[in-house]
PDB file of C-alpha atoms in Angstrom:
ATOM      1  CA  MET A1490     -45.707  -2.754 -59.372  1.00 46.00           C
ATOM      2  CA  ASN A1491     -42.502  -4.793 -59.426  1.00 50.00           C
ATOM      3  CA  SER A1492     -43.705  -8.412 -59.337  1.00 55.00           C
ATOM      4  CA  SER A1493     -40.488  -9.503 -57.588  1.00 55.00           C
ATOM      5  CA  GLY A1494     -41.759  -7.781 -54.440  1.00 52.00           C
ATOM      6  CA  ALA A1495     -38.464  -5.913 -53.899  1.00 70.00           C
ATOM      7  CA  ASN A1496     -37.288  -2.436 -54.807  1.00 92.00           C
ATOM      8  CA  PRO A1497     -34.297  -1.968 -57.115  1.00 97.00           C
ATOM      9  CA  VAL A1498     -31.064  -1.041 -55.352  1.00 97.00           C
ATOM     10  CA  ILE A1499     -28.061   0.655 -57.033  1.00 98.00           C
ATOM     11  CA  SER A1500     -24.789  -0.414 -55.418  1.00 98.00           C
ATOM     12  CA  GLY A1501     -22.407   1.289 -57.840  1.00 97.00           C
ATOM     13  CA  ALA A1502     -21.733   2.613 -61.338  1.00 98.00           C
ATOM     14  CA  ALA A1503     -18.636   2.665 -63.529  1.00 98.00           C
ATOM     15  CA  ASN A1504     -17.153   3.281 -66.949  1.00 98.00           C
ATOM     16  CA  ALA A1505     -18.038   0.061 -68.818  1.00 98.00           C
ATOM     17  CA  ALA A1506     -14.507  -0.296 -70.245  1.00 98.00           C
ATOM     18  CA  SER A1507     -12.231   0.738 -67.366  1.00 96.00           C
ATOM     19  CA  PHE A1508     -14.655   0.086 -64.478  1.00 96.00           C
ATOM     20  CA  GLN A1509     -13.385   3.312 -62.947  1.00 96.00           C
ATOM     21  CA  ASN A1510     -15.750   5.791 -61.295  1.00 96.00           C
ATOM     22  CA  THR A1511     -15.345   8.330 -64.094  1.00 95.00           C
ATOM     23  CA  TYR A1512     -18.226   9.570 -66.231  1.00 98.00           C
ATOM     24  CA  ALA A1513     -18.688  11.664 -69.373  1.00 98.00           C
ATOM     25  CA  PRO A1514     -21.485  12.415 -71.856  1.00 98.00           C
ATOM     26  CA  GLY A1515     -21.951   9.666 -74.450  1.00 98.00           C
ATOM     27  CA  MET A1516     -20.101   7.078 -72.339  1.00 98.00           C
ATOM     28  CA  ILE A1517     -21.222   3.494 -71.834  1.00 98.00           C
ATOM     29  CA  LEU A1518     -22.179   3.267 -68.158  1.00 98.00           C
ATOM     30  CA  SER A1519     -22.463   0.032 -66.173  1.00 98.00           C
ATOM     31  CA  ILE A1520     -24.878   0.212 -63.246  1.00 98.00           C
ATOM     32  CA  PHE A1521     -24.626  -2.499 -60.584  1.00 98.00           C
ATOM     33  CA  GLY A1522     -27.102  -3.536 -57.917  1.00 98.00           C
ATOM     34  CA  THR A1523     -30.008  -5.839 -57.170  1.00 97.00           C
ATOM     35  CA  GLN A1524     -33.530  -6.074 -58.593  1.00 97.00           C
ATOM     36  CA  LEU A1525     -32.524  -3.736 -61.432  1.00 98.00           C
ATOM     37  CA  ALA A1526     -34.596  -5.806 -63.886  1.00 97.00           C
ATOM     38  CA  LEU A1527     -36.764  -8.908 -63.875  1.00 96.00           C
ATOM     39  CA  THR A1528     -35.204 -10.332 -67.047  1.00 96.00           C
ATOM     40  CA  THR A1529     -31.839 -10.571 -68.790  1.00 98.00           C
ATOM     41  CA  ARG A1530     -31.753  -9.139 -72.294  1.00 97.00           C
ATOM     42  CA  SER A1531     -29.311  -7.438 -74.640  1.00 97.00           C
ATOM     43  CA  VAL A1532     -29.973  -5.207 -77.636  1.00 96.00           C
ATOM     44  CA  GLY A1533     -28.364  -6.024 -80.952  1.00 86.00           C
ATOM     45  CA  SER A1534     -29.479  -3.238 -83.249  1.00 89.00           C
ATOM     46  CA  ALA A1535     -29.620   0.562 -83.441  1.00 93.00           C
ATOM     47  CA  PRO A1536     -31.111   2.846 -82.376  1.00 96.00           C
ATOM     48  CA  LEU A1537     -31.015   1.606 -78.804  1.00 98.00           C
ATOM     49  CA  PRO A1538     -34.332   1.555 -76.922  1.00 98.00           C
ATOM     50  CA  THR A1539     -34.927   3.676 -73.848  1.00 97.00           C
ATOM     51  CA  THR A1540     -37.301   1.083 -72.349  1.00 97.00           C
ATOM     52  CA  LEU A1541     -36.824  -2.679 -72.271  1.00 97.00           C
ATOM     53  CA  ASP A1542     -39.093  -5.107 -70.396  1.00 96.00           C
ATOM     54  CA  ASN A1543     -40.467  -2.225 -68.322  1.00 96.00           C
ATOM     55  CA  VAL A1544     -36.964  -1.087 -67.329  1.00 97.00           C
ATOM     56  CA  SER A1545     -35.753   2.441 -68.037  1.00 97.00           C
ATOM     57  CA  VAL A1546     -32.929   4.715 -66.901  1.00 98.00           C
ATOM     58  CA  THR A1547     -32.612   8.491 -66.895  1.00 98.00           C
ATOM     59  CA  VAL A1548     -29.612  10.734 -66.223  1.00 98.00           C
ATOM     60  CA  ASN A1549     -30.715  14.130 -64.939  1.00 97.00           C
ATOM     61  CA  GLY A1550     -34.149  13.289 -66.269  1.00 96.00           C
ATOM     62  CA  ILE A1551     -32.898  12.518 -69.806  1.00 98.00           C
ATOM     63  CA  ALA A1552     -33.670   9.031 -71.131  1.00 98.00           C
ATOM     64  CA  ALA A1553     -30.553   6.833 -71.342  1.00 98.00           C
ATOM     65  CA  PRO A1554     -30.529   4.210 -74.124  1.00 98.00           C
ATOM     66  CA  LEU A1555     -30.173   0.591 -72.974  1.00 98.00           C
ATOM     67  CA  TYR A1556     -27.595  -1.910 -74.263  1.00 98.00           C
ATOM     68  CA  TYR A1557     -28.229  -4.645 -71.675  1.00 98.00           C
ATOM     69  CA  ILE A1558     -30.438  -5.357 -68.684  1.00 98.00           C
ATOM     70  CA  SER A1559     -30.287  -7.994 -65.948  1.00 98.00           C
ATOM     71  CA  PRO A1560     -31.215  -8.143 -62.261  1.00 98.00           C
ATOM     72  CA  ALA A1561     -27.629  -7.314 -61.214  1.00 98.00           C
ATOM     73  CA  GLN A1562     -26.349  -5.036 -64.008  1.00 98.00           C
ATOM     74  CA  LEU A1563     -27.566  -2.518 -66.561  1.00 98.00           C
ATOM     75  CA  ASN A1564     -25.447  -1.137 -69.395  1.00 98.00           C
ATOM     76  CA  VAL A1565     -26.673   2.223 -70.706  1.00 98.00           C
ATOM     77  CA  GLN A1566     -25.380   5.196 -72.649  1.00 98.00           C
ATOM     78  CA  ILE A1567     -25.082   8.448 -70.733  1.00 98.00           C
ATOM     79  CA  PRO A1568     -26.952  10.930 -72.968  1.00 98.00           C
ATOM     80  CA  TYR A1569     -24.765  13.403 -74.849  1.00 97.00           C
ATOM     81  CA  GLU A1570     -27.183  16.067 -73.598  1.00 96.00           C
ATOM     82  CA  THR A1571     -26.102  15.474 -69.981  1.00 96.00           C
ATOM     83  CA  THR A1572     -24.123  18.320 -68.457  1.00 89.00           C
ATOM     84  CA  SER A1573     -20.389  17.605 -68.475  1.00 86.00           C
ATOM     85  CA  ASN A1574     -19.655  19.362 -65.204  1.00 86.00           C
ATOM     86  CA  GLY A1575     -21.204  18.635 -61.835  1.00 92.00           C
ATOM     87  CA  THR A1576     -23.305  15.950 -60.209  1.00 96.00           C
ATOM     88  CA  ALA A1577     -25.867  14.003 -62.234  1.00 97.00           C
ATOM     89  CA  THR A1578     -28.697  11.893 -60.861  1.00 97.00           C
ATOM     90  CA  VAL A1579     -29.102   8.377 -62.279  1.00 98.00           C
ATOM     91  CA  THR A1580     -32.620   6.982 -61.886  1.00 98.00           C
ATOM     92  CA  VAL A1581     -33.456   3.324 -62.551  1.00 98.00           C
ATOM     93  CA  ARG A1582     -37.101   2.355 -62.958  1.00 97.00           C
ATOM     94  CA  ASN A1583     -37.985  -1.339 -62.861  1.00 97.00           C
ATOM     95  CA  ASN A1584     -41.664  -2.137 -63.321  1.00 95.00           C
ATOM     96  CA  GLY A1585     -42.822   0.878 -61.372  1.00 94.00           C
ATOM     97  CA  GLN A1586     -40.187   0.800 -58.620  1.00 96.00           C
ATOM     98  CA  THR A1587     -37.373   3.361 -58.534  1.00 97.00           C
ATOM     99  CA  ALA A1588     -33.765   3.637 -57.343  1.00 97.00           C
ATOM    100  CA  LEU A1589     -31.526   6.715 -57.490  1.00 97.00           C
ATOM    101  CA  SER A1590     -27.795   7.318 -57.391  1.00 97.00           C
ATOM    102  CA  GLN A1591     -25.476  10.218 -58.172  1.00 97.00           C
ATOM    103  CA  ILE A1592     -22.385  10.383 -60.368  1.00 97.00           C
ATOM    104  CA  ARG A1593     -19.870  13.155 -60.894  1.00 96.00           C
ATOM    105  CA  MET A1594     -19.679  14.159 -64.547  1.00 97.00           C
ATOM    106  CA  SER A1595     -16.614  15.345 -66.452  1.00 97.00           C
ATOM    107  CA  ALA A1596     -16.150  16.505 -70.032  1.00 97.00           C
ATOM    108  CA  THR A1597     -14.128  13.362 -70.839  1.00 98.00           C
ATOM    109  CA  ALA A1598     -13.462  10.089 -69.017  1.00 98.00           C
ATOM    110  CA  PRO A1599     -11.653   7.710 -71.393  1.00 98.00           C
ATOM    111  CA  GLY A1600     -11.496   3.997 -70.634  1.00 98.00           C
ATOM    112  CA  ILE A1601      -9.884   1.438 -72.982  1.00 98.00           C
ATOM    113  CA  PHE A1602     -11.648  -1.883 -73.580  1.00 98.00           C
ATOM    114  CA  THR A1603      -9.424  -4.741 -72.407  1.00 98.00           C
ATOM    115  CA  ASP A1604      -9.571  -8.479 -71.810  1.00 96.00           C
ATOM    116  CA  THR A1605      -9.717  -9.963 -68.311  1.00 94.00           C
ATOM    117  CA  SER A1606      -5.939  -9.702 -67.917  1.00 95.00           C
ATOM    118  CA  GLY A1607      -5.824  -6.030 -68.936  1.00 96.00           C
ATOM    119  CA  GLY A1608      -4.638  -6.621 -72.495  1.00 97.00           C
ATOM    120  CA  ILE A1609      -5.902  -4.381 -75.293  1.00 98.00           C
ATOM    121  CA  LEU A1610      -8.814  -5.659 -77.347  1.00 97.00           C
ATOM    122  CA  PRO A1611      -9.028  -6.919 -80.052  1.00 96.00           C
ATOM    123  CA  ALA A1612      -5.296  -7.803 -80.014  1.00 96.00           C
ATOM    124  CA  ALA A1613      -2.832  -7.294 -77.170  1.00 97.00           C
ATOM    125  CA  THR A1614       0.313  -8.007 -79.192  1.00 97.00           C
ATOM    126  CA  ALA A1615       1.923  -5.847 -81.891  1.00 98.00           C
ATOM    127  CA  ALA A1616       5.309  -5.263 -83.485  1.00 97.00           C
ATOM    128  CA  ARG A1617       7.201  -2.001 -83.393  1.00 97.00           C
ATOM    129  CA  GLY A1618       6.114   0.091 -86.379  1.00 97.00           C
ATOM    130  CA  GLN A1619       2.848  -1.842 -86.722  1.00 98.00           C
ATOM    131  CA  THR A1620      -0.492  -0.059 -86.964  1.00 98.00           C
ATOM    132  CA  MET A1621      -3.077  -1.436 -84.554  1.00 98.00           C
ATOM    133  CA  SER A1622      -6.536  -0.552 -83.251  1.00 98.00           C
ATOM    134  CA  LEU A1623      -7.974   0.026 -79.811  1.00 98.00           C
ATOM    135  CA  TYR A1624     -11.458   0.950 -78.629  1.00 98.00           C
ATOM    136  CA  LEU A1625     -12.581   3.145 -75.752  1.00 98.00           C
ATOM    137  CA  THR A1626     -15.614   4.813 -74.261  1.00 98.00           C
ATOM    138  CA  GLY A1627     -15.869   8.128 -72.454  1.00 98.00           C
ATOM    139  CA  ALA A1628     -14.435  10.414 -75.152  1.00 98.00           C
ATOM    140  CA  GLY A1629     -17.087  13.060 -74.508  1.00 98.00           C
ATOM    141  CA  ALA A1630     -18.557  15.448 -77.064  1.00 97.00           C
ATOM    142  CA  LEU A1631     -18.100  14.657 -80.765  1.00 97.00           C
ATOM    143  CA  GLN A1632     -17.857  16.693 -83.950  1.00 96.00           C
ATOM    144  CA  PRO A1633     -19.980  16.197 -86.000  1.00 96.00           C
ATOM    145  CA  SER A1634     -22.365  15.224 -83.227  1.00 96.00           C
ATOM    146  CA  ILE A1635     -24.123  11.846 -83.103  1.00 97.00           C
ATOM    147  CA  ALA A1636     -27.595  11.383 -81.663  1.00 97.00           C
ATOM    148  CA  THR A1637     -27.717   9.592 -78.322  1.00 97.00           C
ATOM    149  CA  GLY A1638     -28.410   5.887 -78.834  1.00 97.00           C
ATOM    150  CA  ALA A1639     -27.650   5.995 -82.572  1.00 97.00           C
ATOM    151  CA  VAL A1640     -24.821   4.971 -84.860  1.00 96.00           C
ATOM    152  CA  PRO A1641     -23.113   7.650 -86.991  1.00 94.00           C
ATOM    153  CA  ALA A1642     -25.169   9.002 -89.886  1.00 90.00           C
ATOM    154  CA  GLY A1643     -23.643   9.338 -93.338  1.00 84.00           C
ATOM    155  CA  SER A1644     -19.999   9.009 -94.246  1.00 83.00           C
ATOM    156  CA  ALA A1645     -18.489  11.804 -92.135  1.00 83.00           C
ATOM    157  CA  THR A1646     -16.126  10.716 -89.349  1.00 92.00           C
ATOM    158  CA  SER A1647     -17.144  11.900 -85.885  1.00 96.00           C
ATOM    159  CA  SER A1648     -14.212  12.440 -83.546  1.00 97.00           C
ATOM    160  CA  PRO A1649     -13.795  13.975 -80.080  1.00 98.00           C
ATOM    161  CA  THR A1650     -13.938  17.752 -79.859  1.00 97.00           C
ATOM    162  CA  ALA A1651     -11.165  17.498 -77.243  1.00 97.00           C
ATOM    163  CA  THR A1652      -7.543  16.863 -78.214  1.00 98.00           C
ATOM    164  CA  THR A1653      -6.809  13.129 -78.232  1.00 98.00           C
ATOM    165  CA  SER A1654      -3.405  11.446 -77.963  1.00 98.00           C
ATOM    166  CA  VAL A1655      -1.922   8.010 -77.245  1.00 98.00           C
ATOM    167  CA  THR A1656       1.298   6.884 -75.592  1.00 98.00           C
ATOM    168  CA  VAL A1657       2.892   3.419 -75.665  1.00 98.00           C
ATOM    169  CA  GLY A1658       5.411   2.798 -72.923  1.00 97.00           C
ATOM    170  CA  GLY A1659       5.356   6.545 -72.257  1.00 97.00           C
ATOM    171  CA  ILE A1660       6.296   7.366 -75.865  1.00 98.00           C
ATOM    172  CA  GLN A1661       3.938   9.383 -78.052  1.00 98.00           C
ATOM    173  CA  ALA A1662       2.332   7.255 -80.788  1.00 98.00           C
ATOM    174  CA  SER A1663       1.170   8.604 -84.123  1.00 98.00           C
ATOM    175  CA  THR A1664      -2.478   8.001 -85.025  1.00 98.00           C
ATOM    176  CA  THR A1665      -3.962   7.312 -88.450  1.00 97.00           C
ATOM    177  CA  TYR A1666      -7.641   7.304 -87.442  1.00 97.00           C
ATOM    178  CA  ILE A1667      -9.656   8.630 -84.511  1.00 98.00           C
ATOM    179  CA  GLY A1668     -13.403   8.248 -84.911  1.00 97.00           C
ATOM    180  CA  VAL A1669     -16.626   6.436 -84.117  1.00 97.00           C
ATOM    181  CA  PRO A1670     -16.999   3.290 -86.257  1.00 96.00           C
ATOM    182  CA  SER A1671     -20.131   2.995 -88.408  1.00 94.00           C
ATOM    183  CA  TRP A1672     -21.455   0.182 -86.186  1.00 94.00           C
ATOM    184  CA  ALA A1673     -20.695   1.747 -82.799  1.00 96.00           C
ATOM    185  CA  ILE A1674     -22.714   3.563 -80.140  1.00 97.00           C
ATOM    186  CA  GLY A1675     -20.665   5.271 -77.426  1.00 97.00           C
ATOM    187  CA  VAL A1676     -17.401   3.696 -78.658  1.00 98.00           C
ATOM    188  CA  LEU A1677     -14.368   5.450 -80.166  1.00 98.00           C
ATOM    189  CA  GLN A1678     -11.832   3.668 -82.378  1.00 98.00           C
ATOM    190  CA  ILE A1679      -8.197   4.758 -82.529  1.00 98.00           C
ATOM    191  CA  ASN A1680      -5.712   3.365 -85.053  1.00 98.00           C
ATOM    192  CA  LEU A1681      -2.179   3.986 -83.844  1.00 98.00           C
ATOM    193  CA  THR A1682       1.325   3.080 -84.936  1.00 98.00           C
ATOM    194  CA  VAL A1683       3.488   1.465 -82.272  1.00 98.00           C
ATOM    195  CA  PRO A1684       6.613   3.678 -81.970  1.00 98.00           C
ATOM    196  CA  VAL A1685       9.755   1.967 -83.253  1.00 97.00           C
ATOM    197  CA  SER A1686      11.645   3.244 -80.203  1.00 97.00           C
ATOM    198  CA  VAL A1687       9.427   1.391 -77.716  1.00 97.00           C
ATOM    199  CA  PRO A1688      11.303  -1.477 -76.002  1.00 96.00           C
ATOM    200  CA  ALA A1689      10.095  -5.013 -76.618  1.00 97.00           C
ATOM    201  CA  GLY A1690       7.976  -6.617 -73.932  1.00 97.00           C
ATOM    202  CA  GLN A1691       4.886  -5.576 -72.020  1.00 97.00           C
ATOM    203  CA  GLN A1692       4.148  -1.869 -72.268  1.00 98.00           C
ATOM    204  CA  SER A1693       1.389   0.380 -70.970  1.00 98.00           C
ATOM    205  CA  VAL A1694      -0.902   2.158 -73.427  1.00 98.00           C
ATOM    206  CA  VAL A1695      -2.655   5.324 -72.252  1.00 98.00           C
ATOM    207  CA  VAL A1696      -5.161   7.462 -74.149  1.00 98.00           C
ATOM    208  CA  THR A1697      -5.598  11.094 -73.128  1.00 98.00           C
ATOM    209  CA  VAL A1698      -8.695  13.030 -74.205  1.00 98.00           C
ATOM    210  CA  GLY A1699      -8.973  16.665 -73.241  1.00 97.00           C
ATOM    211  CA  GLY A1700      -6.494  16.326 -70.390  1.00 92.00           C
ATOM    212  CA  ALA A1701      -8.115  13.231 -68.844  1.00 97.00           C
ATOM    213  CA  SER A1702      -6.053  10.064 -69.134  1.00 98.00           C
ATOM    214  CA  SER A1703      -7.348   6.509 -69.283  1.00 98.00           C
ATOM    215  CA  PRO A1704      -6.133   3.785 -66.938  1.00 98.00           C
ATOM    216  CA  ALA A1705      -3.252   1.957 -68.622  1.00 98.00           C
ATOM    217  CA  ALA A1706      -3.992  -0.997 -70.877  1.00 98.00           C
ATOM    218  CA  GLU A1707      -1.339  -3.574 -71.637  1.00 98.00           C
ATOM    219  CA  LEU A1708       0.323  -4.278 -74.986  1.00 98.00           C
ATOM    220  CA  THR A1709       3.062  -6.851 -75.635  1.00 98.00           C
ATOM    221  CA  VAL A1710       5.497  -5.258 -78.078  1.00 98.00           C
ATOM    222  CA  GLN A1711       7.441  -7.635 -80.293  1.00 93.00           C
TER     223      GLN A1711
END
């Protein structure tokens, strides 16, 4: 039984980077609600657990690894094994009590990690011709594949099976690296070169994976 005396309630779910209602296998998913957990805890090592303080989440019955739990928010990884087309059922279990919600899955659903003002993390300023990094979640299936809840194994670079591209201010940017960092779970790193033809000032950066485009993130071009 849930010792709080109340059932968990799911009020919404979103891509943990863009906070848009777009979902893909392997993505970091933020679940919002009340009574989702009795404690607040985060996980700092891999592989991620599928149960934490008697809290667990499944997507279509498949255990979803947990990054973070709290009464109002859970951060989990949508299993790579989840179907990439159609409706998926998200089930939260908190100390014996259950809440369900449904999300609409797609093959890819990229969202760029940004700061509170929408600027690219880790740095929202770059010069024309400079190579910079950005991070996103929702890139979908990878090749070689990575186990759900785990960091990459070995030295091979895992990258999206779908075609991936980046624009800065609407201009195609060249990329020098597209892959999952050795420390990351559900996160894709892209190293791109800011086009020399991009005007100075604030510009929108958009990543497209398999035909699905991310919401724009902001970059100040010097």
